[in-house]
Structure formats: structure tokens, C-alpha cells
Amino acid sequence: MSKSKVIVITGATSGIGEASAKLLAKDGHKLVLGARRENKLQEVTKAVEENGGQAIYGITDVTKDEDVEALAKLAVEKFGRIDVWLNNAGIMPQSLLSQKKILDWDNTIDINIKGVLYGIGAALPYMEAQKSGQFINISSVAGHVAGPGSAVYSASKYAVRAISESLRQEMAQDKSNVRVTVVSPGAISTNLLNSVTDNKVKAGMEQFYDAFAIPVDRVALTIKQAIDIPEDAAWNEVIIRPTAQQM
Ligand code: NDP
């Protein structure tokens, strides 16, 4: 277990974000939770406090830079610093390119790519001033392999890896002492499939997830371990797949 840290989580109302908040709370960390649904933010805040952590939340749409900036400011006003920023909010509306689902394309790019950039932009000045910090950016196995139906989602997750690697090198160059970690999960049981808008694609993915998906706390544990290793080292990328998942 590391010292108590101030940890900001986007997409904290469900799945990986929610599970991470609850697990990290047990180590006494201070959680700053961001997502759009206030009732769920309130529930997770309560659960964090019941698990031994402190939490505050800010209603945050990661496609709005002003919301993301406000979340960073909230963390610093309430807890004085930002030690970890978990860029986790994401959607996965997979579809064939021939379907030309432009709204899905735009939302995927806005949430999965721009949301990550806005998070980095908001937290970086604080981390550079502190001369310490860590970004944990959630990519995916789909950020390593593309296939039919995954074009835009995969592109967004490849982008997360590219952005993270550039950030890592910039931070090393500046001797800023800011760590960069990418976590790329395989099939994990969460609500992510609800973001698939095509019913046929969704049915196929549900079959795959029913066969292979592992519980979400496996990813939360990976995130906790990436935070806990000594700060002169960083896991730059972790792929966490179900043991039985081939691709
Ligand atoms: P969930 O659907 O369970 O959770 C998604 C979270 O993102 C919710 O808390 C949701 O909150 C939030 N979110 C969505 N849009 C926005 C937005 N515009 N602004 C702020 N928050 C938003 O999915 P997961 O937990 O599975 O997904 C988390 C991350 O993990 C995503 O980046 C996903 O791509 C990645 N991932 C997941 C895998 C899996 O198999 N589950 C595999 C590989 C990667 P709210 O609706 O309240 O805003």
C-alpha cells in the first residue's frame, strides 16, 4: 500500500472507475470522482466513505474542457494536490464502417480521445508544479488489434497509447517526475456493452463477453498495483486479459 494519495477518476459511476474507487478507498486514498450521472456519483461517494476513504464528486462530461478543468480545480481546492489522474471514461459503440454511424464516431472520438487529452491538460500543470504525479490512461486490447466493427473504437484506443507514449517521453525529458501508465483490458464484465447502438453487433459481443469476461475487480487491482509501485518506476503499459481470451 502506498501513502494516502489524491486520485481523480473519470467515469467513476460504473464498471472499472467505480470498482477502482471502491478498492482504492480501502487504502485510505482521497478520491475525486467525475462522471455525468449525479445519483450514481452520490452512491459511489458513499461507498468510498464506507470503505475507509474520503471522496468528493464533480458532475463532469469529459467532452467539455470546462467540466474537466473544474474537476481538477475541485481536487486541488479540497485536497491540495493531484497525485493520480485516471482517464477512464469511455464508450464502445462498435459498428461496421459501411453503416456510417457518424454520431457514434463523433461520440467515441470526443469521449475516448478528447476526454483523455482534456484530463491531461487539466491535471498536468498541477503535477508539474508538484514535481510528481501519475496519469493512468485506459486503452484496450482493441488498442493493439483492430478488426471488423472496431475501426473507430480501436482508433480511439490506439490514440490513447500514442498520446500516453508522447506524454511519457515529454515528462522524462522535462525531469518532471510524472509517471504515465496505460492499462489495456480485455473482456471485463461492466456496463460497457450498453454503449453499443447496433443490436446485431451488441448480440455478438454479448456472446463473447458471456463466454470470456472476467470480474471488474481484476482491473481495479491492476490500477492499485500500478499506483503502489515505488515512484521512481512506472508500469508504462499493462495488458490484462481473461486467461481464456485468445484475441
Ligand atoms: P462502463 O460503461 O461500465 O463505464 C463507463 C463510464 O464512463 C461510466 O462511469 C460513465 O459515466 C462514463 N462516461 C461515459 N461517457 C462519459 C462522458 N461523456 N463524460 C464523463 N463520463 C462518461 O464501462 P467500463 O467500466 O468497462 O469502461 C471504462 C473504460 O474501460 C472505457 O474507457 C473502456 O473503453 C475501457 N475498456 C473496457 C473494457 C471492458 O471489457 N469493459 C475492455 C477494454 C477497455 P456516466 O454515464 O455517469 O457519465
PDB file of C-alpha atoms in Angstrom, residues 3 6 24 41 45 57 60 75 108 115 117-118 136 168 182 191 204 212 214 219 222 232 234:
ATOM      1  CA  LYS A   3       0.885   6.658   1.173  1.00  0.00           C
ATOM      2  CA  VAL A   6      -5.344  12.268  -4.125  1.00  0.00           C
ATOM      3  CA  LEU A  24      -8.509   2.461  -3.591  1.00  0.00           C
ATOM      4  CA  LEU A  41     -21.762   9.746  -8.149  1.00  0.00           C
ATOM      5  CA  THR A  45     -19.036   8.611  -2.883  1.00  0.00           C
ATOM      6  CA  TYR A  57     -17.502  14.337  -6.739  1.00  0.00           C
ATOM      7  CA  THR A  60     -18.270  16.010 -15.319  1.00  0.00           C
ATOM      8  CA  ALA A  75      -9.417  18.201  -6.327  1.00  0.00           C
ATOM      9  CA  THR A 108     -16.244   7.895 -29.489  1.00  0.00           C
ATOM     10  CA  GLY A 115     -11.680  13.347 -22.917  1.00  0.00           C
ATOM     11  CA  LEU A 117      -6.491  14.960 -23.707  1.00  0.00           C
ATOM     12  CA  TYR A 118      -8.634  17.305 -21.597  1.00  0.00           C
ATOM     13  CA  ILE A 136      -3.288   6.169 -15.759  1.00  0.00           C
ATOM     14  CA  ARG A 168       5.756   9.766 -21.076  1.00  0.00           C
ATOM     15  CA  VAL A 182      -1.575   2.660 -19.861  1.00  0.00           C
ATOM     16  CA  ASN A 191     -21.934  -1.922 -18.470  1.00  0.00           C
ATOM     17  CA  GLY A 204     -22.450 -10.887 -30.949  1.00  0.00           C
ATOM     18  CA  PHE A 212     -14.887 -14.877 -21.581  1.00  0.00           C
ATOM     19  CA  ILE A 214     -13.746 -11.589 -16.021  1.00  0.00           C
ATOM     20  CA  VAL A 219      -8.681  -4.327 -13.424  1.00  0.00           C
ATOM     21  CA  THR A 222      -4.094  -3.735 -11.634  1.00  0.00           C
ATOM     22  CA  ASP A 232      10.982   6.060  -9.420  1.00  0.00           C
ATOM     23  CA  ALA A 234       6.280   3.098 -13.704  1.00  0.00           C
TER      24      ALA A 234
END
